[in-house]
């Protein structure tokens, strides 16, 4: 018997190669925007300038910093107020989207998001702001972009290594959606299709970053992953990565890519239904093997030690993560378990991963 409550978040999704300028103009007209704040990293100024050229009264705002420090959020809010902004457009990865969300959170100004990575923030109503080295996240429908414009033409420039890490971040959304607090058959179905698309697209992108079909599948999979994640909420994997990113300033996508096999190995044997869905999506005998095969094809990042995480911080990190572990996690989680998991992720050892399926 199926019993569940599912909420679908409402937004328009426009998908098409090299269509972002036309799509954006259409949205600006539809929303009758008069003063636009185009949020993009300084390194993306050329593309931002090209987009702004098509728009009435657009100001480019490029103070984009990873993990949205509160001081930067406040400066961006002030800019929006001073310039009478009535539409936010974010162009870039999760950092650009995150800054636009921080402005929308206190002002209610709508966002049109144009993502250029596979982070997926554009399809969620989750915001994140960092204050005193701790990242706070929250849920508020005001930060959900009203429209997402997916233009695969903007993703060819994403370097292969980042594409791989970001794509595995998306994959982590799918996997975590299988056992996250509000998991249900609808977001599990989207997560399953997301894994299939990412498992097809990412190896093609790795082989040839200009492969259109690979990029299409990766971007489509990233969207599905974010919709599933947004509906299901954060599971154990996201809680771990959230603490690591906020407290130790680790790069978001790579942290997800590294931690995922360890969480999967830890939970999959205890969650047979989820494990079967993930295995089917990978087309592999079991979930852990499916992820291992994909990671091997991609040459995925393996060790947190390579990204500046200090082994000595493991006990503290485990203590910080424990209170955040979702109640419905399929297995009871202890500090010792978390320490072991983090040690594996720190060293990049496959032992825990391989052992779990034996
Ligand atoms: P990011 O936005 O910081 O981008 C990573 C790097 O990629 C940057 O150096 C950027 O300049 C570069 N880049 C982005 N797109 C590019 C392109 N097409 N070509 C070349 N270079 C490109 O990182 P991210 O992984 O996209 O996002 C991470 C942030 O998003 C974190 O702060 C994370 O917490 C947040 N996030 C939030 C949610 C949510 O639902 N609120 C979901 C996922 C991620």
Tab-separated table of C-alpha atoms and ligand atoms in Angstrom:
chain	number	residue	atom	x	y	z
A	1	UNK	CA	0.000	0.000	0.000
A	2	UNK	CA	1.371	3.394	-0.997
A	3	UNK	CA	0.851	6.227	1.486
A	4	UNK	CA	2.737	9.481	1.093
A	5	UNK	CA	2.506	13.256	0.863
A	6	UNK	CA	4.435	14.785	-2.009
A	7	UNK	CA	4.942	18.455	-2.770
A	8	UNK	CA	6.033	19.535	-6.251
A	9	UNK	CA	7.679	22.956	-6.336
A	10	UNK	CA	6.386	25.221	-9.077
A	11	UNK	CA	8.813	26.733	-11.541
A	12	UNK	CA	9.230	27.073	-15.287
A	13	UNK	CA	12.069	25.094	-16.818
A	14	UNK	CA	13.404	26.098	-20.231
A	15	UNK	CA	15.997	23.803	-21.791
A	16	UNK	CA	17.849	24.393	-25.041
A	17	UNK	CA	21.342	24.823	-26.419
A	18	UNK	CA	22.348	28.443	-27.093
A	19	UNK	CA	18.853	29.644	-26.234
A	20	UNK	CA	19.621	31.382	-22.923
A	21	UNK	CA	19.589	34.951	-24.273
A	22	UNK	CA	16.230	34.480	-26.057
A	23	UNK	CA	14.701	32.566	-23.171
A	24	UNK	CA	15.864	35.216	-20.687
A	25	UNK	CA	14.434	38.078	-22.714
A	26	UNK	CA	11.134	36.181	-22.856
A	27	UNK	CA	11.125	35.791	-19.069
A	28	UNK	CA	12.057	39.446	-18.487
A	29	UNK	CA	9.108	40.489	-20.645
A	30	UNK	CA	6.755	37.975	-19.058
A	31	UNK	CA	7.693	39.157	-15.567
A	32	UNK	CA	7.619	42.812	-16.706
A	33	UNK	CA	10.989	43.421	-15.060
A	34	UNK	CA	12.297	47.000	-15.123
A	35	UNK	CA	15.594	46.782	-13.192
A	36	UNK	CA	17.630	43.585	-13.350
A	37	UNK	CA	20.547	42.528	-11.153
A	38	UNK	CA	22.601	39.964	-13.042
A	39	UNK	CA	24.628	38.025	-10.482
A	40	UNK	CA	27.694	36.328	-11.971
A	41	UNK	CA	31.281	35.681	-10.947
A	42	UNK	CA	33.876	38.242	-12.069
A	43	UNK	CA	35.497	35.468	-14.123
A	44	UNK	CA	32.209	35.116	-16.053
A	45	UNK	CA	31.883	38.816	-16.827
A	46	UNK	CA	32.165	38.356	-20.578
A	47	UNK	CA	29.179	36.017	-20.750
A	48	UNK	CA	27.273	38.176	-18.275
A	49	UNK	CA	27.928	41.246	-20.430
A	50	UNK	CA	26.704	39.412	-23.535
A	51	UNK	CA	23.491	38.419	-21.762
A	52	UNK	CA	22.982	41.900	-20.290
A	53	UNK	CA	23.251	43.424	-23.762
A	54	UNK	CA	19.884	41.882	-24.652
A	55	UNK	CA	18.132	43.214	-21.545
A	56	UNK	CA	16.603	46.516	-20.499
A	57	UNK	CA	18.383	48.152	-17.528
A	58	UNK	CA	20.569	45.269	-16.290
A	59	UNK	CA	23.378	45.801	-13.751
A	60	UNK	CA	26.040	43.115	-13.414
A	61	UNK	CA	26.909	42.256	-9.810
A	62	UNK	CA	30.057	40.132	-9.514
A	63	UNK	CA	30.899	39.919	-5.784
A	64	UNK	CA	30.286	36.150	-5.786
A	65	UNK	CA	32.120	34.245	-3.033
A	66	UNK	CA	31.736	30.498	-2.287
A	67	UNK	CA	29.295	29.541	0.482
A	68	UNK	CA	27.722	33.053	0.629
A	69	UNK	CA	29.411	34.855	3.555
A	70	UNK	CA	26.811	36.956	5.411
A	71	UNK	CA	28.789	40.184	4.776
A	72	UNK	CA	28.542	39.577	1.015
A	73	UNK	CA	24.844	38.744	1.258
A	74	UNK	CA	24.256	42.074	3.004
A	75	UNK	CA	26.238	44.040	0.410
A	76	UNK	CA	24.246	42.400	-2.401
A	77	UNK	CA	20.937	43.171	-0.640
A	78	UNK	CA	21.985	46.788	-0.270
A	79	UNK	CA	22.853	46.966	-3.983
A	80	UNK	CA	19.423	45.565	-4.864
A	81	UNK	CA	17.727	48.136	-2.648
A	82	UNK	CA	19.735	51.127	-3.897
A	83	UNK	CA	19.095	50.214	-7.556
A	84	UNK	CA	15.403	49.400	-7.172
A	85	UNK	CA	15.971	45.883	-8.505
A	86	UNK	CA	12.816	43.925	-9.402
A	87	UNK	CA	14.392	40.822	-10.989
A	88	UNK	CA	17.463	38.803	-10.019
A	89	UNK	CA	19.190	36.781	-12.718
A	90	UNK	CA	21.880	34.364	-11.592
A	91	UNK	CA	24.406	33.111	-14.121
A	92	UNK	CA	26.880	30.533	-12.840
A	93	UNK	CA	27.217	27.653	-10.430
A	94	UNK	CA	25.754	27.214	-6.983
A	95	UNK	CA	27.757	30.155	-5.622
A	96	UNK	CA	26.101	32.673	-7.982
A	97	UNK	CA	22.671	31.104	-7.455
A	98	UNK	CA	23.306	31.125	-3.693
A	99	UNK	CA	24.023	34.858	-3.620
A	100	UNK	CA	20.866	35.611	-5.628
A	101	UNK	CA	18.920	33.451	-3.155
A	102	UNK	CA	20.363	35.381	-0.205
A	103	UNK	CA	18.990	38.590	-1.755
A	104	UNK	CA	15.615	36.988	-2.553
A	105	UNK	CA	15.337	35.676	1.013
A	106	UNK	CA	15.003	39.123	2.568
A	107	UNK	CA	13.561	41.062	-0.379
A	108	UNK	CA	11.227	38.598	-2.100
A	109	UNK	CA	12.629	39.655	-5.507
A	110	UNK	CA	12.069	36.805	-8.006
A	111	UNK	CA	15.027	34.916	-9.485
A	112	UNK	CA	15.601	33.592	-12.979
A	113	UNK	CA	18.479	31.111	-12.664
A	114	UNK	CA	20.858	30.180	-15.463
A	115	UNK	CA	23.038	27.413	-14.041
A	116	UNK	CA	26.424	26.558	-15.531
A	117	UNK	CA	27.347	23.621	-13.274
A	118	UNK	CA	25.483	20.540	-12.087
A	119	UNK	CA	25.064	21.762	-8.466
A	120	UNK	CA	21.269	21.977	-8.729
A	121	UNK	CA	20.609	24.890	-6.388
A	122	UNK	CA	18.387	26.433	-9.074
A	123	UNK	CA	15.667	23.811	-8.529
A	124	UNK	CA	15.479	24.017	-4.734
A	125	UNK	CA	13.903	26.349	-2.188
A	126	UNK	CA	16.960	25.917	0.058
A	127	UNK	CA	19.244	28.842	0.910
A	128	UNK	CA	22.637	28.789	2.619
A	129	UNK	CA	24.598	31.566	4.309
A	130	UNK	CA	27.924	31.306	6.161
A	131	UNK	CA	28.542	33.213	9.362
A	132	UNK	CA	31.533	32.744	11.699
A	133	UNK	CA	32.687	29.654	9.752
A	134	UNK	CA	29.331	27.907	10.193
A	135	UNK	CA	26.963	27.519	7.262
A	136	UNK	CA	23.294	27.905	8.072
A	137	UNK	CA	20.727	26.613	5.625
A	138	UNK	CA	17.002	27.069	5.553
A	139	UNK	CA	13.967	26.479	3.405
A	140	UNK	CA	11.929	29.368	2.040
A	141	UNK	CA	9.824	29.437	-1.119
A	142	UNK	CA	10.952	33.008	-1.811
A	143	UNK	CA	14.375	31.688	-2.851
A	144	UNK	CA	13.047	29.155	-5.371
A	145	UNK	CA	13.848	30.574	-8.820
A	146	UNK	CA	10.626	31.263	-10.725
A	147	UNK	CA	12.323	30.094	-13.906
A	148	UNK	CA	15.370	27.989	-14.676
A	149	UNK	CA	17.085	28.316	-18.027
A	150	UNK	CA	19.281	25.370	-18.930
A	151	UNK	CA	21.595	26.154	-21.833
A	152	UNK	CA	24.021	23.333	-22.480
A	153	UNK	CA	26.092	25.796	-24.541
A	154	UNK	CA	27.150	27.435	-21.267
A	155	UNK	CA	28.471	24.173	-19.832
A	156	UNK	CA	31.070	23.192	-22.461
A	157	UNK	CA	33.559	25.500	-20.734
A	158	UNK	CA	33.217	23.724	-17.391
A	159	UNK	CA	36.594	21.980	-17.039
A	160	UNK	CA	36.447	18.170	-17.085
A	161	UNK	CA	37.591	17.821	-13.481
A	162	UNK	CA	34.916	20.220	-12.268
A	163	UNK	CA	32.315	18.604	-14.508
A	164	UNK	CA	33.103	15.260	-12.916
A	165	UNK	CA	33.004	16.589	-9.353
A	166	UNK	CA	29.868	18.647	-9.975
A	167	UNK	CA	28.183	15.733	-11.760
A	168	UNK	CA	28.927	13.494	-8.787
A	169	UNK	CA	27.448	16.195	-6.552
A	170	UNK	CA	24.263	15.810	-8.594
A	171	UNK	CA	24.510	12.043	-8.311
A	172	UNK	CA	24.754	12.461	-4.548
A	173	UNK	CA	21.429	14.325	-4.607
A	174	UNK	CA	19.873	11.314	-6.316
A	175	UNK	CA	21.395	8.743	-3.974
A	176	UNK	CA	20.580	10.688	-0.817
A	177	UNK	CA	17.001	11.199	-2.059
A	178	UNK	CA	16.462	7.453	-1.671
A	179	UNK	CA	16.522	7.666	2.139
A	180	UNK	CA	16.217	11.374	2.954
A	181	UNK	CA	13.551	12.466	5.493
A	182	UNK	CA	10.730	13.079	2.971
A	183	UNK	CA	11.624	10.377	0.480
A	184	UNK	CA	8.647	9.117	-1.521
A	185	UNK	CA	8.057	7.133	-4.727
A	186	UNK	CA	7.882	10.272	-6.877
A	187	UNK	CA	11.241	11.699	-5.921
A	188	UNK	CA	12.721	8.189	-5.930
A	189	UNK	CA	11.550	7.829	-9.540
A	190	UNK	CA	13.130	11.159	-10.486
A	191	UNK	CA	16.318	10.233	-8.656
A	192	UNK	CA	16.463	6.904	-10.504
A	193	UNK	CA	16.159	8.644	-13.885
A	194	UNK	CA	18.702	11.223	-12.691
A	195	UNK	CA	21.253	8.479	-11.909
A	196	UNK	CA	20.636	6.899	-15.324
A	197	UNK	CA	21.162	10.224	-17.113
A	198	UNK	CA	24.288	11.152	-15.131
A	199	UNK	CA	25.727	7.658	-15.514
A	200	UNK	CA	25.309	8.043	-19.293
A	201	UNK	CA	26.295	11.686	-19.641
A	202	UNK	CA	29.310	12.080	-17.365
A	203	UNK	CA	31.550	9.426	-18.978
A	204	UNK	CA	30.807	11.003	-22.379
A	205	UNK	CA	31.764	14.448	-21.008
A	206	UNK	CA	34.924	12.988	-19.478
A	207	UNK	CA	35.933	11.577	-22.880
A	208	UNK	CA	35.028	14.708	-24.780
A	209	UNK	CA	33.945	17.856	-22.921
A	210	UNK	CA	32.342	19.146	-26.134
A	211	UNK	CA	30.089	16.100	-26.552
A	212	UNK	CA	26.623	17.633	-26.801
A	213	UNK	CA	24.672	14.508	-25.930
A	214	UNK	CA	26.843	13.904	-22.872
A	215	UNK	CA	26.423	17.511	-21.735
A	216	UNK	CA	22.638	17.326	-22.360
A	217	UNK	CA	22.276	14.159	-20.296
A	218	UNK	CA	24.457	15.529	-17.499
A	219	UNK	CA	22.466	18.779	-17.289
A	220	UNK	CA	19.107	17.008	-17.511
A	221	UNK	CA	20.249	14.538	-14.833
A	222	UNK	CA	21.432	17.418	-12.642
A	223	UNK	CA	17.993	19.039	-12.850
A	224	UNK	CA	16.208	15.794	-11.921
A	225	UNK	CA	18.643	15.246	-9.081
A	226	UNK	CA	17.882	18.670	-7.660
A	227	UNK	CA	14.110	18.232	-7.950
A	228	UNK	CA	14.338	14.893	-6.149
A	229	UNK	CA	16.649	16.322	-3.483
A	230	UNK	CA	14.480	19.371	-2.974
A	231	UNK	CA	11.436	17.193	-2.383
A	232	UNK	CA	13.140	14.498	-0.298
A	233	UNK	CA	15.300	16.799	1.857
A	234	UNK	CA	18.857	16.264	3.094
A	235	UNK	CA	19.883	12.740	3.996
A	236	UNK	CA	22.998	11.611	5.852
A	237	UNK	CA	25.320	12.352	2.935
A	238	UNK	CA	24.250	15.985	2.672
A	239	UNK	CA	24.449	16.526	6.407
A	240	UNK	CA	28.058	15.288	6.389
A	241	UNK	CA	29.062	17.435	3.404
A	242	UNK	CA	27.272	20.458	4.793
A	243	UNK	CA	29.334	20.324	8.005
A	244	UNK	CA	32.576	19.688	6.108
A	245	UNK	CA	31.952	22.546	3.662
A	246	UNK	CA	30.916	25.092	6.277
A	247	UNK	CA	33.340	24.282	9.103
A	248	UNK	CA	36.460	23.408	7.087
A	249	UNK	CA	35.919	25.469	3.952
A	250	UNK	CA	36.225	22.454	1.640
A	251	UNK	CA	35.197	22.746	-2.022
A	252	UNK	CA	31.538	21.796	-2.360
A	253	UNK	CA	31.436	19.545	-5.423
A	254	UNK	CA	34.673	17.667	-4.675
A	255	UNK	CA	33.596	17.029	-1.079
A	256	UNK	CA	30.345	15.458	-2.307
A	257	UNK	CA	32.197	13.418	-4.922
A	258	UNK	CA	34.608	12.040	-2.311
A	259	UNK	CA	32.169	11.346	0.532
A	260	UNK	CA	29.430	9.687	-1.565
A	261	UNK	CA	30.936	6.174	-1.994
A	262	UNK	CA	31.540	5.967	1.736
A	263	UNK	CA	27.959	6.894	2.646
A	264	UNK	CA	26.592	4.573	-0.026
A	265	UNK	CA	28.684	1.682	1.277
A	266	UNK	CA	27.551	2.462	4.803
A	267	UNK	CA	23.810	2.612	4.053
A	268	UNK	CA	23.093	0.547	0.928
A	269	UNK	CA	23.393	-2.886	2.592
A	270	UNK	CA	20.824	-1.778	5.212
A	271	UNK	CA	18.403	-0.289	2.657
A	272	UNK	CA	17.631	-3.060	0.150
A	273	UNK	CA	14.903	-1.204	-1.775
A	274	UNK	CA	17.006	1.899	-2.267
A	275	UNK	CA	20.004	-0.218	-3.119
A	276	UNK	CA	17.996	-2.105	-5.774
A	277	UNK	CA	16.758	1.137	-7.366
A	278	UNK	CA	20.262	2.604	-7.480
A	279	UNK	CA	21.694	-0.626	-8.917
A	280	UNK	CA	19.003	-0.710	-11.628
A	281	UNK	CA	19.671	2.910	-12.528
A	282	UNK	CA	23.389	2.158	-12.873
A	283	UNK	CA	22.641	-1.080	-14.724
A	284	UNK	CA	24.979	-2.854	-12.328
A	285	UNK	CA	24.687	-5.859	-9.976
A	286	UNK	CA	24.599	-3.624	-6.885
A	287	UNK	CA	24.636	0.060	-6.008
A	288	UNK	CA	28.183	0.223	-4.643
A	289	UNK	CA	29.617	-1.514	-7.716
A	290	UNK	CA	27.657	0.822	-10.004
A	291	UNK	CA	29.110	3.890	-8.333
A	292	UNK	CA	32.612	2.398	-8.218
A	293	UNK	CA	32.514	1.644	-11.963
A	294	UNK	CA	31.326	5.168	-12.766
A	295	UNK	CA	33.974	6.745	-10.519
A	296	UNK	CA	36.677	4.650	-12.180
A	297	UNK	CA	35.573	5.812	-15.645
A	298	UNK	CA	35.577	9.399	-14.450
A	299	UNK	CA	38.812	9.346	-12.461
A	300	UNK	CA	36.787	10.889	-9.648
A	301	UNK	CA	38.431	12.785	-6.769
A	302	UNK	CA	39.067	10.311	-3.952
A	303	UNK	CA	40.607	11.839	-0.820
A	304	UNK	CA	39.632	14.796	1.361
A	305	UNK	CA	43.325	14.988	2.325
A	306	UNK	CA	43.974	16.300	-1.209
A	307	UNK	CA	41.644	19.244	-0.558
A	308	UNK	CA	43.165	20.465	2.692
A	309	UNK	CA	41.069	18.532	5.215
A	310	UNK	CA	43.244	17.818	8.264
A	311	UNK	CA	43.083	14.281	9.652
A	312	UNK	CA	43.225	15.759	13.169
A	313	UNK	CA	39.826	17.432	12.564
A	314	UNK	CA	38.013	14.099	12.092
A	315	UNK	CA	36.821	13.626	15.727
A	316	UNK	CA	35.530	17.212	15.880
A	317	UNK	CA	33.794	16.853	12.485
A	318	UNK	CA	32.135	13.600	13.594
A	319	UNK	CA	30.812	15.318	16.729
A	320	UNK	CA	29.481	18.228	14.666
A	321	UNK	CA	27.728	15.872	12.217
A	322	UNK	CA	26.067	13.572	14.765
A	323	UNK	CA	23.266	15.936	15.908
A	324	UNK	CA	22.394	16.637	12.259
A	325	UNK	CA	21.877	12.971	11.285
A	326	UNK	CA	18.270	12.631	10.029
A	327	UNK	CA	16.049	10.487	12.225
A	328	UNK	CA	14.897	8.208	9.424
A	329	UNK	CA	18.444	7.250	8.353
A	330	UNK	CA	18.198	3.504	7.664
A	331	UNK	CA	20.826	2.668	10.267
A	332	UNK	CA	21.728	3.993	13.690
A	333	UNK	CA	24.722	6.285	13.312
A	334	UNK	CA	27.365	6.629	16.030
A	335	UNK	CA	30.313	9.006	16.415
A	336	UNK	CA	32.600	6.007	15.913
A	337	UNK	CA	30.844	5.168	12.607
A	338	UNK	CA	31.197	8.748	11.434
A	339	UNK	CA	34.860	8.839	12.390
A	340	UNK	CA	35.482	5.642	10.434
A	341	UNK	CA	33.567	6.965	7.440
A	342	UNK	CA	35.485	10.270	7.525
A	343	UNK	CA	38.805	8.451	7.860
A	344	UNK	CA	37.997	6.524	4.680
A	345	UNK	CA	37.016	9.736	2.888
A	346	UNK	CA	40.095	11.546	4.195
A	347	UNK	CA	42.480	8.858	3.002
A	348	UNK	CA	40.555	7.920	-0.134
A	349	UNK	CA	40.661	4.270	0.807
A	350	UNK	CA	38.242	1.924	-0.893
A	351	UNK	CA	38.235	-0.610	1.947
A	352	UNK	CA	34.907	0.422	3.476
A	353	UNK	CA	33.299	0.629	0.051
A	354	UNK	CA	34.479	-2.757	-1.100
A	355	UNK	CA	33.900	-4.463	2.222
A	356	UNK	CA	30.257	-3.453	2.365
A	357	UNK	CA	29.181	-5.546	-0.582
A	358	UNK	CA	31.022	-8.727	0.298
B	1	LIG	P1	30.620	27.246	-7.777
B	1	LIG	O1	29.414	27.969	-8.169
B	1	LIG	O2	31.452	27.834	-6.691
B	1	LIG	O3	31.508	27.032	-9.074
B	1	LIG	C1	32.713	26.286	-8.988
B	1	LIG	C2	33.747	26.839	-9.969
B	1	LIG	O4	33.309	26.574	-11.289
B	1	LIG	C3	33.948	28.330	-9.893
B	1	LIG	O5	35.336	28.577	-9.938
B	1	LIG	C4	33.268	28.857	-11.142
B	1	LIG	O6	33.888	30.019	-11.628
B	1	LIG	C5	33.451	27.722	-12.098
B	1	LIG	N1	32.431	27.597	-13.140
B	1	LIG	C6	31.101	27.509	-12.960
B	1	LIG	N2	30.480	27.293	-14.136
B	1	LIG	C7	31.446	27.259	-15.090
B	1	LIG	C8	31.454	27.047	-16.495
B	1	LIG	N3	30.332	26.757	-17.170
B	1	LIG	N4	32.622	27.098	-17.148
B	1	LIG	C9	33.783	27.309	-16.475
B	1	LIG	N5	33.855	27.484	-15.133
B	1	LIG	C10	32.702	27.458	-14.452
B	1	LIG	O7	30.336	25.738	-7.325
B	1	LIG	P2	29.072	24.781	-7.453
B	1	LIG	O8	29.591	23.446	-7.154
B	1	LIG	O9	28.334	25.015	-8.702
B	1	LIG	O10	28.118	25.280	-6.274
B	1	LIG	C11	28.507	25.127	-4.939
B	1	LIG	C12	27.677	26.006	-4.016
B	1	LIG	O11	26.301	25.816	-4.249
B	1	LIG	C13	27.918	25.665	-2.555
B	1	LIG	O12	27.940	26.844	-1.802
B	1	LIG	C14	26.698	24.821	-2.200
B	1	LIG	O13	26.403	24.843	-0.825
B	1	LIG	C15	25.641	25.478	-3.031
B	1	LIG	N6	24.511	24.584	-3.347
B	1	LIG	C16	23.296	24.923	-2.854
B	1	LIG	C17	22.201	24.122	-3.122
B	1	LIG	C18	20.864	24.532	-2.615
B	1	LIG	O14	19.880	23.843	-2.862
B	1	LIG	N7	20.746	25.642	-1.937
B	1	LIG	C19	22.332	22.973	-3.897
B	1	LIG	C20	23.591	22.658	-4.395
B	1	LIG	C21	24.671	23.481	-4.118
